Tab-separated table of C-alpha atoms and ligand atoms in Angstrom:
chain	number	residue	atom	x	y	z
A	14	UNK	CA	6.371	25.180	12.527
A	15	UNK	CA	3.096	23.591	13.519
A	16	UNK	CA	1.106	21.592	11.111
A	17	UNK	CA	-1.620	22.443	9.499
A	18	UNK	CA	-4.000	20.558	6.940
A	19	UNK	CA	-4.805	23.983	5.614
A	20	UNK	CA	-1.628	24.559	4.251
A	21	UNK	CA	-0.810	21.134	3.118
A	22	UNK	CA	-3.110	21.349	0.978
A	23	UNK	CA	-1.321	23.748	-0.957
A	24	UNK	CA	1.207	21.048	-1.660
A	25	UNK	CA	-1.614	19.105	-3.731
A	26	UNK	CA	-2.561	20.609	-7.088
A	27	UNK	CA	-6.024	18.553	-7.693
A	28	UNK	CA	-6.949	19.967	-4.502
A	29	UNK	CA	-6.550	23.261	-5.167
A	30	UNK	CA	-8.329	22.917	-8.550
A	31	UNK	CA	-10.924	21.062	-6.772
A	32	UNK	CA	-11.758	23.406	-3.709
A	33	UNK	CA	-15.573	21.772	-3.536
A	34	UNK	CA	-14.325	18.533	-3.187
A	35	UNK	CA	-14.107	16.255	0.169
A	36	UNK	CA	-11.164	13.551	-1.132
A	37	UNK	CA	-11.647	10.631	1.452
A	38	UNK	CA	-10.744	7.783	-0.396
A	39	UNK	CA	-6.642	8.011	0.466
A	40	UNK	CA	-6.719	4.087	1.191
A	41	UNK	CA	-7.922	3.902	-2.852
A	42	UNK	CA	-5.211	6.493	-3.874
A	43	UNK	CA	-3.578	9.452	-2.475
A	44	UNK	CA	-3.670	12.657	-4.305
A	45	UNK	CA	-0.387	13.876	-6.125
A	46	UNK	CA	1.809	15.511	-4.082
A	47	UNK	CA	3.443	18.985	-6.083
A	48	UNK	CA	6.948	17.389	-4.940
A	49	UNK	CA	6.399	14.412	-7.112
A	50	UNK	CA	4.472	16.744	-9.952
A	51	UNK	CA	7.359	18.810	-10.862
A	52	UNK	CA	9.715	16.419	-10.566
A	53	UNK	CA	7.901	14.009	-13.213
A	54	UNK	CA	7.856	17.904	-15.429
A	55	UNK	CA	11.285	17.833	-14.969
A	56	UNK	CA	11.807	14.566	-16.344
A	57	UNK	CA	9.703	15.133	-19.198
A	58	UNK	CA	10.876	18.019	-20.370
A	59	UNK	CA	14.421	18.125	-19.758
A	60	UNK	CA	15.956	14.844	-19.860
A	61	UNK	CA	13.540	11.877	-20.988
A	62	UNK	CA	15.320	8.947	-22.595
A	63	UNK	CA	15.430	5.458	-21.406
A	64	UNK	CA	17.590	4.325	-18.930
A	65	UNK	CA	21.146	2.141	-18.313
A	66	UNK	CA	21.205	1.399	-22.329
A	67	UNK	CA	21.901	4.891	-23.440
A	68	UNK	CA	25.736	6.264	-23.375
A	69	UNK	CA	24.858	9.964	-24.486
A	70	UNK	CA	24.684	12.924	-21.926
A	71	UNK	CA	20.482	12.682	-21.939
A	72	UNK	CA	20.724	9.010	-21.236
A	73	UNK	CA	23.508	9.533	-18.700
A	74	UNK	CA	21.187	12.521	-16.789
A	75	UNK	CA	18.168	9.661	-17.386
A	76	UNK	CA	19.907	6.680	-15.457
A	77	UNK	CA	20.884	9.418	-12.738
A	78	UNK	CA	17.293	10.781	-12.022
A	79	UNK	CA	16.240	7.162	-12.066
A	80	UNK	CA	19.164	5.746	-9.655
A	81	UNK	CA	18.288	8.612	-7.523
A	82	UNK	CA	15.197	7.307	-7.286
A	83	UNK	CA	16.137	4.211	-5.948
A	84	UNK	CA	18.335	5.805	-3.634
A	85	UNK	CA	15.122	8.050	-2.128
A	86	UNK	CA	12.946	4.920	-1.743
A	87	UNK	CA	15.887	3.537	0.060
A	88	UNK	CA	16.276	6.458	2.194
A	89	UNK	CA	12.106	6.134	3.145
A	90	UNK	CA	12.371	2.364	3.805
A	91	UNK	CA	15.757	2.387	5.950
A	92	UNK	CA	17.133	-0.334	3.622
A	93	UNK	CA	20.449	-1.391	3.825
A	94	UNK	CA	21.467	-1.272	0.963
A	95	UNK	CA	20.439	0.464	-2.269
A	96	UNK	CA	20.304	-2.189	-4.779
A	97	UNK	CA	17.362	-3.964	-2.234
A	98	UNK	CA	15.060	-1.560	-3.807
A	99	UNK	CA	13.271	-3.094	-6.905
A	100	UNK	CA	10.986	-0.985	-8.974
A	101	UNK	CA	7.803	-2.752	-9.971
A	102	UNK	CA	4.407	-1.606	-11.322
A	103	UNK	CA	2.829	-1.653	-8.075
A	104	UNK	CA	2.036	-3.866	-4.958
A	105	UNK	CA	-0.154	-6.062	-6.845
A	106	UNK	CA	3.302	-6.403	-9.333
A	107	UNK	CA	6.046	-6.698	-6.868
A	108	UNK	CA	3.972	-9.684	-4.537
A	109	UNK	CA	2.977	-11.434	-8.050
A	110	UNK	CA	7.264	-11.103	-8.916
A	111	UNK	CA	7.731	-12.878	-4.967
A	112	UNK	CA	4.559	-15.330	-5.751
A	113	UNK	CA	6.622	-16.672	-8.926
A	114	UNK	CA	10.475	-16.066	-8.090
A	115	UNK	CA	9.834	-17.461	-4.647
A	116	UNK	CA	7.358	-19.638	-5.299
A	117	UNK	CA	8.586	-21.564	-7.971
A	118	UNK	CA	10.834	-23.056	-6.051
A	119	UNK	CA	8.905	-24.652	-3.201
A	120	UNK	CA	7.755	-28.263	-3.664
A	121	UNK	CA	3.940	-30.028	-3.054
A	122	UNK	CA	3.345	-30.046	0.814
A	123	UNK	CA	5.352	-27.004	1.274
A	124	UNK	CA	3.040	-24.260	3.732
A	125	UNK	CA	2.924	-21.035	3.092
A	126	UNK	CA	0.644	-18.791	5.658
A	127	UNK	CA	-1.347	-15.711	5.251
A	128	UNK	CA	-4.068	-13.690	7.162
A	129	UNK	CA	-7.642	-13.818	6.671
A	130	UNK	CA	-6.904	-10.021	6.528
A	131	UNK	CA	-5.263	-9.883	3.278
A	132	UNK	CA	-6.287	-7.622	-0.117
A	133	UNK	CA	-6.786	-9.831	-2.806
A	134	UNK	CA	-3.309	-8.693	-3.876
A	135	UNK	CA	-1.953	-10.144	-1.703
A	136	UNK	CA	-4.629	-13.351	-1.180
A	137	UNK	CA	-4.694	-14.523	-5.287
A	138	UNK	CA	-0.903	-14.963	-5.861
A	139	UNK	CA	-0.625	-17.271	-3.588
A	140	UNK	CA	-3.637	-19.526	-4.457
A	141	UNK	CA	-2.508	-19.387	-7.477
A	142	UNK	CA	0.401	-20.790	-6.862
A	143	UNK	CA	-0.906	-23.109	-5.389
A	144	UNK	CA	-2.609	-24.553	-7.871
A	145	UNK	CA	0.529	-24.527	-10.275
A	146	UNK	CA	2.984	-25.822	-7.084
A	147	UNK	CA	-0.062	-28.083	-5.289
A	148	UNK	CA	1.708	-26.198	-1.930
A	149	UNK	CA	-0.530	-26.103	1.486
A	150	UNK	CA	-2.262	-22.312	2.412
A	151	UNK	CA	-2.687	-21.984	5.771
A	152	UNK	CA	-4.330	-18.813	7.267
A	153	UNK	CA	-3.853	-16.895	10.803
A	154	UNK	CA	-7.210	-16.213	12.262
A	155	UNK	CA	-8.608	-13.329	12.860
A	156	UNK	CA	-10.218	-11.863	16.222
A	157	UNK	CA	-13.787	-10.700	16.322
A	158	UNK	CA	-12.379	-7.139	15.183
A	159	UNK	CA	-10.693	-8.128	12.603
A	160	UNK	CA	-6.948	-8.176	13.938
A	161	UNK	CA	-4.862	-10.556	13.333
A	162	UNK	CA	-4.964	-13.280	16.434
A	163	UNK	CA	-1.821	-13.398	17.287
A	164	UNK	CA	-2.464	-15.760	19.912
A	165	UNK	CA	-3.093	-18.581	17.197
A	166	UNK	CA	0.404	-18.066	14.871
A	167	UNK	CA	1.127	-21.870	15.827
A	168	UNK	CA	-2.184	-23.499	13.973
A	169	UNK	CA	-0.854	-20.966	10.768
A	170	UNK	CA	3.337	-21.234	11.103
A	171	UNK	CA	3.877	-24.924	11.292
A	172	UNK	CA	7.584	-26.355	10.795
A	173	UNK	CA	6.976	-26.550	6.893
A	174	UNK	CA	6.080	-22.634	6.433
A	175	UNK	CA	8.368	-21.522	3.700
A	176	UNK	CA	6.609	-18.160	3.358
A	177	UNK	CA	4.737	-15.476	5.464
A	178	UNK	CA	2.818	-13.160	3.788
A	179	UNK	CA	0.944	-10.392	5.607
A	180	UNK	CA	-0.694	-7.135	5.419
A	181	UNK	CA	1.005	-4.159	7.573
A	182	UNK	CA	-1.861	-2.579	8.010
A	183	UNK	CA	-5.534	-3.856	6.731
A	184	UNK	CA	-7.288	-1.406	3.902
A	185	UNK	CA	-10.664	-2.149	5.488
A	186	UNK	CA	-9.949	-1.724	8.941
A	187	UNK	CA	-6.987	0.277	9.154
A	188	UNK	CA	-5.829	-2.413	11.938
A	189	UNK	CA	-1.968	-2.111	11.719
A	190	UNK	CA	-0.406	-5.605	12.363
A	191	UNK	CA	2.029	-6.254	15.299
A	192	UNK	CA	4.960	-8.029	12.848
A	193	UNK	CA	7.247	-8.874	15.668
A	194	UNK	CA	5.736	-12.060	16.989
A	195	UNK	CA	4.985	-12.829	13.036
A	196	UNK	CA	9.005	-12.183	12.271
A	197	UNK	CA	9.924	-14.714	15.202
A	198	UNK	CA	7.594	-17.202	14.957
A	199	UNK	CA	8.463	-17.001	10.417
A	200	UNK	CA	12.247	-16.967	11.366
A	201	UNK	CA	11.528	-19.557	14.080
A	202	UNK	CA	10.421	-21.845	11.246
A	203	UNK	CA	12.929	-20.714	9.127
A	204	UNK	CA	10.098	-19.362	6.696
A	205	UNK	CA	10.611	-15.479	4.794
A	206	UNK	CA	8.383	-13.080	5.933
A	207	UNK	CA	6.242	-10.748	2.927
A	208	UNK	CA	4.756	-7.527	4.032
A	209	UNK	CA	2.517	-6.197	2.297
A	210	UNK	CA	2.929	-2.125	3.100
A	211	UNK	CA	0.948	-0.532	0.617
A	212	UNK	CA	-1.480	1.027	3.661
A	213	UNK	CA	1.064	1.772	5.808
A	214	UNK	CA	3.558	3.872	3.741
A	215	UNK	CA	1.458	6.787	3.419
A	216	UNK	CA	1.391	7.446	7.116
A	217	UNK	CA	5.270	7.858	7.345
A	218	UNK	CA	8.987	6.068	6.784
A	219	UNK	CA	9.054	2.719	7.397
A	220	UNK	CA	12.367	0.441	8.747
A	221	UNK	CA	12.311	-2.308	6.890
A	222	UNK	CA	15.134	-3.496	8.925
A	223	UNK	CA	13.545	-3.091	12.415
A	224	UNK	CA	10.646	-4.853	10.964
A	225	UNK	CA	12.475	-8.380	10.543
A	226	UNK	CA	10.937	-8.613	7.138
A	227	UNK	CA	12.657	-10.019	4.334
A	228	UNK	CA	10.422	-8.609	1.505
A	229	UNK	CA	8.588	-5.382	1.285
A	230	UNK	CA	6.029	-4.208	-1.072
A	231	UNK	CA	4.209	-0.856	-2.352
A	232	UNK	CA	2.566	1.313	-4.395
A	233	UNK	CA	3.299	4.744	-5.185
A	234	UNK	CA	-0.158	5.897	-6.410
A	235	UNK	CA	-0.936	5.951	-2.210
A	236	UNK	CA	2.224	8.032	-1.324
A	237	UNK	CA	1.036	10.736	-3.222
A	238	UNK	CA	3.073	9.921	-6.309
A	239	UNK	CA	2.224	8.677	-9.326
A	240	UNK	CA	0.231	5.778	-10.391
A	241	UNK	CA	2.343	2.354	-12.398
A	242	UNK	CA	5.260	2.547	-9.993
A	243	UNK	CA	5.931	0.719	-6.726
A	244	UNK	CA	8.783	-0.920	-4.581
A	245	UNK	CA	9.385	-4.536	-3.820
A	246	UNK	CA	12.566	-4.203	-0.893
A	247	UNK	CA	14.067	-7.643	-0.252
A	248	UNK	CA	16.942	-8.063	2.242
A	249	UNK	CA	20.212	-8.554	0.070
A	250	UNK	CA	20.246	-11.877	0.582
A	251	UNK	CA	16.750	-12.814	0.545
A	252	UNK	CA	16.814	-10.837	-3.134
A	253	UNK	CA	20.243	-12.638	-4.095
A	254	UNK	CA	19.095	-15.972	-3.942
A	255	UNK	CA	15.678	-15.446	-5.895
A	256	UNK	CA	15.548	-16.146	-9.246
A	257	UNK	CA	14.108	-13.864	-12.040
A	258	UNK	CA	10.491	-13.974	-12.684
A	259	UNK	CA	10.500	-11.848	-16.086
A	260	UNK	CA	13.240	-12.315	-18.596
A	261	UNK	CA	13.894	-9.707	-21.170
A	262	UNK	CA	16.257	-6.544	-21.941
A	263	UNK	CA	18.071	-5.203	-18.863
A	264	UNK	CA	18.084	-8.508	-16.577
A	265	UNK	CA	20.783	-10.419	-18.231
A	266	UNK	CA	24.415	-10.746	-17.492
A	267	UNK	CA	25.058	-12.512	-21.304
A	268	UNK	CA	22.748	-13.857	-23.482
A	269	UNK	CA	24.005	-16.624	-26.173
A	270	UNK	CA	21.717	-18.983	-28.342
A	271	UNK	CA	22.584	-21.745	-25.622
A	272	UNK	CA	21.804	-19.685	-22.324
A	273	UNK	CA	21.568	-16.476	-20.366
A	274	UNK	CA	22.811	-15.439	-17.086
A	275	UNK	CA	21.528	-12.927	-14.809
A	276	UNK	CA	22.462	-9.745	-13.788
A	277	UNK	CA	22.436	-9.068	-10.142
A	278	UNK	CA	19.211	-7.508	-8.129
A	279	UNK	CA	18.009	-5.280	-8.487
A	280	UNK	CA	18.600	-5.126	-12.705
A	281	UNK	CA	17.636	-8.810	-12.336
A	282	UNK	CA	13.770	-8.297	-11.886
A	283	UNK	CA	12.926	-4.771	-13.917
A	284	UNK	CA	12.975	-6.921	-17.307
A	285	UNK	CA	12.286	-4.166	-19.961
A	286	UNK	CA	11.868	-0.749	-19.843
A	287	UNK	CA	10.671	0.496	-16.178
A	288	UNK	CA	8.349	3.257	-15.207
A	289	UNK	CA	11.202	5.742	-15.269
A	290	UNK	CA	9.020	9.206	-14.865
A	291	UNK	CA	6.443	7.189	-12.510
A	292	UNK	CA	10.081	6.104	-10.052
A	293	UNK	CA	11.477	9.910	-10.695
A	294	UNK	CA	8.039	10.682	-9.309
A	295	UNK	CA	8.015	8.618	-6.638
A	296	UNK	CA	11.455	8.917	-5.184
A	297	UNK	CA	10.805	13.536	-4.633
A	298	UNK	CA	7.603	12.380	-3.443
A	299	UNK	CA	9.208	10.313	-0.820
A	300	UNK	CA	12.043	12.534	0.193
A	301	UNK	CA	9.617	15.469	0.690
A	302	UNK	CA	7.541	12.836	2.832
A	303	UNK	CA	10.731	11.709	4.503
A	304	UNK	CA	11.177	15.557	5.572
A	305	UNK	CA	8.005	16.194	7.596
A	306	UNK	CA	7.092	16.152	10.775
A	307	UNK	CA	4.544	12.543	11.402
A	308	UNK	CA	3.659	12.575	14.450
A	309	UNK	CA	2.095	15.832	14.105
A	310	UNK	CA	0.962	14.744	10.665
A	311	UNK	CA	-0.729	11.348	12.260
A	312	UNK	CA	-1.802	13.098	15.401
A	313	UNK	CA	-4.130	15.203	12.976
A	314	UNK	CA	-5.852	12.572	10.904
A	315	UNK	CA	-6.161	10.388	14.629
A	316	UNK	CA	-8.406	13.216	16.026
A	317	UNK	CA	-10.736	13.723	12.618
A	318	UNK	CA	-10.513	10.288	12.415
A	319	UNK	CA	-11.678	9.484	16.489
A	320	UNK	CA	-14.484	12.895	16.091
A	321	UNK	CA	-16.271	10.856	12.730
A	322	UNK	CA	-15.770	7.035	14.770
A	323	UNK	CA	-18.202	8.885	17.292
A	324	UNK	CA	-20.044	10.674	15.372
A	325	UNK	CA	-20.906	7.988	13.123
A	326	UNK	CA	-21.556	6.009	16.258
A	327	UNK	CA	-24.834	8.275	16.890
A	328	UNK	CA	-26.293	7.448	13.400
A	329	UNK	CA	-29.010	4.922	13.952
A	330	UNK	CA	-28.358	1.790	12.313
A	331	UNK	CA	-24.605	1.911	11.541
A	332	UNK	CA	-22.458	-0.800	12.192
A	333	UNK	CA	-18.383	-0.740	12.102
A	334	UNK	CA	-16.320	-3.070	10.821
A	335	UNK	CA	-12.733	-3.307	12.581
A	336	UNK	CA	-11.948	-1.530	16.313
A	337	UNK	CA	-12.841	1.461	17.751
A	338	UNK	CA	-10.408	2.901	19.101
A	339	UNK	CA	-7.052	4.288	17.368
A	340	UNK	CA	-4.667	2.552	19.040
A	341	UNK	CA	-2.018	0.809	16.418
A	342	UNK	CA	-4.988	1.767	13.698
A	343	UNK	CA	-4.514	4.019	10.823
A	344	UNK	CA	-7.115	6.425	9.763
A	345	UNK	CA	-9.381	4.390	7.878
A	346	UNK	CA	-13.176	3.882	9.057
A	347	UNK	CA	-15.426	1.481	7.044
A	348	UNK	CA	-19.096	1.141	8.225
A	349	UNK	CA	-22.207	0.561	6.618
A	350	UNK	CA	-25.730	1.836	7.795
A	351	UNK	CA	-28.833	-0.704	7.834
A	352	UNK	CA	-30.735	-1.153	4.985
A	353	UNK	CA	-28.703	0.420	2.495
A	354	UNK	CA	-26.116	-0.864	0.238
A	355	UNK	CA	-23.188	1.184	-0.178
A	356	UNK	CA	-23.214	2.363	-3.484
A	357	UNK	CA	-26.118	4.044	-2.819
A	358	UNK	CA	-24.589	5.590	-0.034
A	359	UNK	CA	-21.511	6.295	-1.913
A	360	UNK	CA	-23.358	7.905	-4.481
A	361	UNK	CA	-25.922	10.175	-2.482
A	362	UNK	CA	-22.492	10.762	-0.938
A	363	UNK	CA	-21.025	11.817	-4.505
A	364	UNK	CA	-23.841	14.430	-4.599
A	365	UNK	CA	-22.680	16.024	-1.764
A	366	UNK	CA	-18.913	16.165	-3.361
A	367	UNK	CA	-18.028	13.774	-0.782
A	368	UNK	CA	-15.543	10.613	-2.547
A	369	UNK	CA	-15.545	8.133	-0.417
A	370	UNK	CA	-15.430	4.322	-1.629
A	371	UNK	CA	-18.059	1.115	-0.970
A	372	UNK	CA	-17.757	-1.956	-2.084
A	373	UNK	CA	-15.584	-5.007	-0.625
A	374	UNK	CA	-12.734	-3.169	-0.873
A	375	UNK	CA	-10.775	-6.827	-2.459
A	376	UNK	CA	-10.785	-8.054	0.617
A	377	UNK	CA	-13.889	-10.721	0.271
A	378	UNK	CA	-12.553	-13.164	2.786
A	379	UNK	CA	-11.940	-10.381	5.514
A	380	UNK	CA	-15.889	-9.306	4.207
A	381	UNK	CA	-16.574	-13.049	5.369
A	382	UNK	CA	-15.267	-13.069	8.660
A	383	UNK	CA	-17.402	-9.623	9.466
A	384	UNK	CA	-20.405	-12.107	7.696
A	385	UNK	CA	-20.975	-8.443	5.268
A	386	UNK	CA	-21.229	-8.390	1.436
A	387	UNK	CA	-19.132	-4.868	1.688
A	388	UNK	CA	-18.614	-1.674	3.697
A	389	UNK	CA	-18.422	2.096	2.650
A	390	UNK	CA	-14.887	3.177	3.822
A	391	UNK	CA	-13.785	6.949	4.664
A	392	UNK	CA	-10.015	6.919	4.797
A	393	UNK	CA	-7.859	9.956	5.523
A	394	UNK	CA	-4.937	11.723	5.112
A	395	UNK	CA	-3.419	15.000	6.550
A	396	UNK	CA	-4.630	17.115	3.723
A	397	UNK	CA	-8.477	16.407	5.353
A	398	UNK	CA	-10.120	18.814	7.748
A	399	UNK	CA	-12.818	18.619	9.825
A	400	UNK	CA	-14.894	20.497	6.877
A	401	UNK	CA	-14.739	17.287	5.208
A	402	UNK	CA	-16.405	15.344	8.412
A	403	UNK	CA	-18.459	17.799	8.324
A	404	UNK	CA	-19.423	16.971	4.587
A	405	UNK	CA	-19.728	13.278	4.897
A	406	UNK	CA	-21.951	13.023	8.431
A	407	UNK	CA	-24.146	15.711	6.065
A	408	UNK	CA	-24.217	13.490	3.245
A	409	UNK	CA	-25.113	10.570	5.362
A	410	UNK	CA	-28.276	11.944	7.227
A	411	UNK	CA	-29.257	12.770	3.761
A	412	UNK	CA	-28.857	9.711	2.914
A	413	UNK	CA	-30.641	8.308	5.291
A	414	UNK	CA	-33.570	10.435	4.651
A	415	UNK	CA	-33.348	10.051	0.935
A	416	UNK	CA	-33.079	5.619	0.569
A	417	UNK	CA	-34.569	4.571	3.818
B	11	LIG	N1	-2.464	-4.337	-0.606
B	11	LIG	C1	-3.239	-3.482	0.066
B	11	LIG	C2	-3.327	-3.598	1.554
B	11	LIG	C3	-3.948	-2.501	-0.617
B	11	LIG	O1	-4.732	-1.662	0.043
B	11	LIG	C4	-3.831	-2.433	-2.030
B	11	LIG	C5	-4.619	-1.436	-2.792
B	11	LIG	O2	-5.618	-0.947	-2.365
B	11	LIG	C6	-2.995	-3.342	-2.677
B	11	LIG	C7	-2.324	-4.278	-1.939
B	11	LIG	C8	-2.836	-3.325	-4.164
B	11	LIG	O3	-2.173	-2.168	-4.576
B	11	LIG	P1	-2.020	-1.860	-6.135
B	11	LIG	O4	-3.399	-1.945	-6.720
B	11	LIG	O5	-1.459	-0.473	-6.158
B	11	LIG	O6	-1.090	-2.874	-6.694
C-alpha cells in the first residue's frame, strides 16, 4: 500500500486532537505514536508492578512486558545480542553512564575526540570529565557546511584516542555523518567509537553492527514514544568490560558489609527501579516502526523538505545553516532571516499554529563555527504535509512584514 502522511496521521492521537496545528519541531520531540499509547494503557491498567524483584503472577507478566521491550529495541538496532540493550533515561543519560563507566578509567594525557558538531549532550560529559580525569579533548573539524571534515580525522584520532564520540546525524543541520572512515580510523587507534543516534532513529532501523560502533545511544521521546526512556547499545564486550556507573537495587550480584559484586549488563547499569511503562512504550513503538515501509516514509519528508529549502531560498534575507541539498541529510532545515531574532520568528510563527523551534538548539559550538547566536529550525517527520509548508512560508512573510 502506498504511503501517505494523511493517513499516518491517524496513528498519532495529539494530532488528531490538534487538527489546527502544524507540529514541525520532530528534531525537539516526536509526537506519540498510538502503537506506543496503548501499549503504555496496557501496562497501566493490567499488569503494573515493578520488575525482576517480584515472584507473583503481576510481577512475572511485569518483567515479561519489560524484557520484551528490550528484545524490540534489539530487534530496531540489529544488536547481537539482547542483553546489549541498556535502558536509560534518555541520550543525555545513557552518554553521561559511558562519560563515567568509561571514563573513569582513562588516565591524564589520555585523548578522547569529538566533533565540533556535537549537542551539548553529547559535548558536556566529556569536558567534564575532563576536568575530573585532566584527559586531552580533541575535536574533528568541521567543513564550511557544517559536516564533519573527514579529510582531517588524523589532527582529531591521534595514537592516544581512547574514545570517539560522535553525532549520527547533527540536530541543527540534519547532516548525517559518514561513520565508516570514523570506525577505522577509532579502531585503527584502538579507541571505542560513541554514537550519538538520537536524530537518526526516527528516520528508520538502525544496524548497530554494520555501523562498527561499539556504543549506541537514544531517546525515545523522538521515536514517537514516550518521554524518560532511552537505549544505550554497547557491543557485548565493549558493555562487559565497563564498570557500573550507578550502584543501587538491581545491579548487584551479592552485597555484604565488606563488598558487592556486579551483576552482568545489562542489570549492571539500570540501578533502581527503571522506566518500566516509558520501555513498554518504547519497545511497540519501535516494532510498529520496524514494520513500515522507509524509504517511502523518507522519500516523503525529502520532497517537503527539498520544496521549503527552495522556497525559503526566495525569502529575502534568509540565510541557511548546514547544506542544501538532501543528500545523506535528514529532514531538518534551520535558517534564520536578517534582522530578526528567532524567537520572534518562532513566536509570530506560534500565531499562525505553526511549532517550530529557535534558539541554539545546544549546540553553541556548532552555532560558533556558522559565527550565529542561533537558528529557527523546521524539522519533519512523515506525519507533515505540504499544508504545513504551506503554514510556515505564510507565517514567515508575516513575519517579515510584522518585525522588520
Ligand atoms: N543528541 C542529539 C543529537 C539530540 O538532538 C538530542 C536532543 O535534542 C540529544 C542528544 C539529547 O537527547 P535527550 O534530551 O532526549 O537526552
Amino acid at each position: 500500500m502506498k504511503f501517505s502522511a494523511h493517513e499516518w496521521r491517524g496513528h498519532f492521537p495529539l494530532l488528531a486532537n490538534h487538527p489546527r496545528l502544524h507540529y514541525l519541531d520532530n528534531a525537539a520531540t516526536g509526537q506519540l505514536c498510538a502503537a506506543a499509547f496503548d501499549a503504555v494503557t496496557h501496562h497501566e491498567l493490567t499488569q503494573r508492578a515493578n520488575v525482576l524483584r517480584g515472584t507473583y503472577r503481576l510481577a512475572e507478566q511485569a518483567d515479561e512486558a519489560y524484557e520484551k521491550a528490550r528484545r524490540q529495541a534489539a530487534a530496531y538496532l540489529n544488536a547481537a545480542g539482547v542483553d546489549e540493550v541498556v535502558f536509560t533515561s534518555g541520550t543525555t543519560a545513557a552518554i553521561n553512564l559511558v562519560a563515567h563507566a568509561f571514563g573513569d578509567g582513562l588516565k591524564p594525557g589520555d585523548e578522547v575526540a569529538l566533533s565540533l558538531a556535537e549537542h551539548h549532550s553529547n559535548f558536556v560529559p566529556w569536558q567534564m570529565l575532563r576536568e575530573r580525569c585532566g584527559i586531552v579533548l580533541r575535536f574533528i573539524p568541521l567543513s564550511a557546511d557544517g559536516r564533519l571534515d573527514l579529510s582531517r580525522l588524523d589532527a582529531a584520532i591521534t595514537p592516544r584516542c581512547r574514545l570517539v564520540a560522535v553525532t549520527h546525524a547533527s540536530n541543527v543541520t540534519g547532516a548525517v555523518t559518514d561513520l565508516a572512515p570514523i570506525a577505522a580510523a577509532a579502531r585503527a587507534a584502538g579507541a571505542r567509537l560513541l554514537v550519538d543516534g538520537a536524530q537518526r532513529v526516527q528516520h528508520g532501523p538502525v544496524d548497530v553492527q554494520a555501523l562498527g560502533a561499539d556504543f549506541y545511544a537514544f531517546s525515545g521521546h523522538k521515536v514517537f514514544a514516550p518521554t524518560g526512556v532511552g537505549v544505550l547499545w554497547g557491543r557485548g564486550e565493549a558493555l562487559a568490560a565497563l564498570p557500573p556507573f550507578l550502584g543501587g537495587g538491581g545491579m548487584i550480584g551479592r552485597v555484604t558489609a565488606a563488598a558487592t559484586t556486579y551483576a552482568a549488563p545489562p542489570r549492571r547499569f539500570e540501578a533502581g527501579t527503571p522506566p518500566i511503562a516509558q520501555a513498554i512504550g518504547l519497545g511497540a513503538a519501535l516494532d510498529w516502526l520496524r514494520a513500515l515501509v522507509w524509504e517511502e516514509l523518507n522519500a516523503h519528508s525529502a520532497r517537503l523538505a527539498q520544496r521549503l529549502i527552495g522556497e525559503l531560498a526566495a525569502l529575502p534575507g534568509l540565510t541557511f545553516l548546514g547544506p542544501r541539498d538532501l543528500r545523506a541529510r535528514l529532514p531538518i532545515v534551520a535558517f534564520n532571516l536578517a534582522g530578526i531574532h528567532p524567537h520572534d520568528l518562532c513566536q509570530v510563527l506560534d500565531a499562525h499554529h505553526v511549532a517550530v523551534r529557535g534558539g541554539h538548539h545546544c549546540a553553541q559550538p556548532l552555532m560558533d563555527c556558522f559565527g550565529v547566536e542561533g537558528a529557527v529550525r523546521a524539522s519533519l517527520a512523515p506525519y507533515n504535509t505540504g499544508a504545513d509548508i504551506d503554514a510556515l512560508l505564510e507565517g514567515l512573510r508575516d513575519a517579515q512584514r510584522k518585525l522588520k
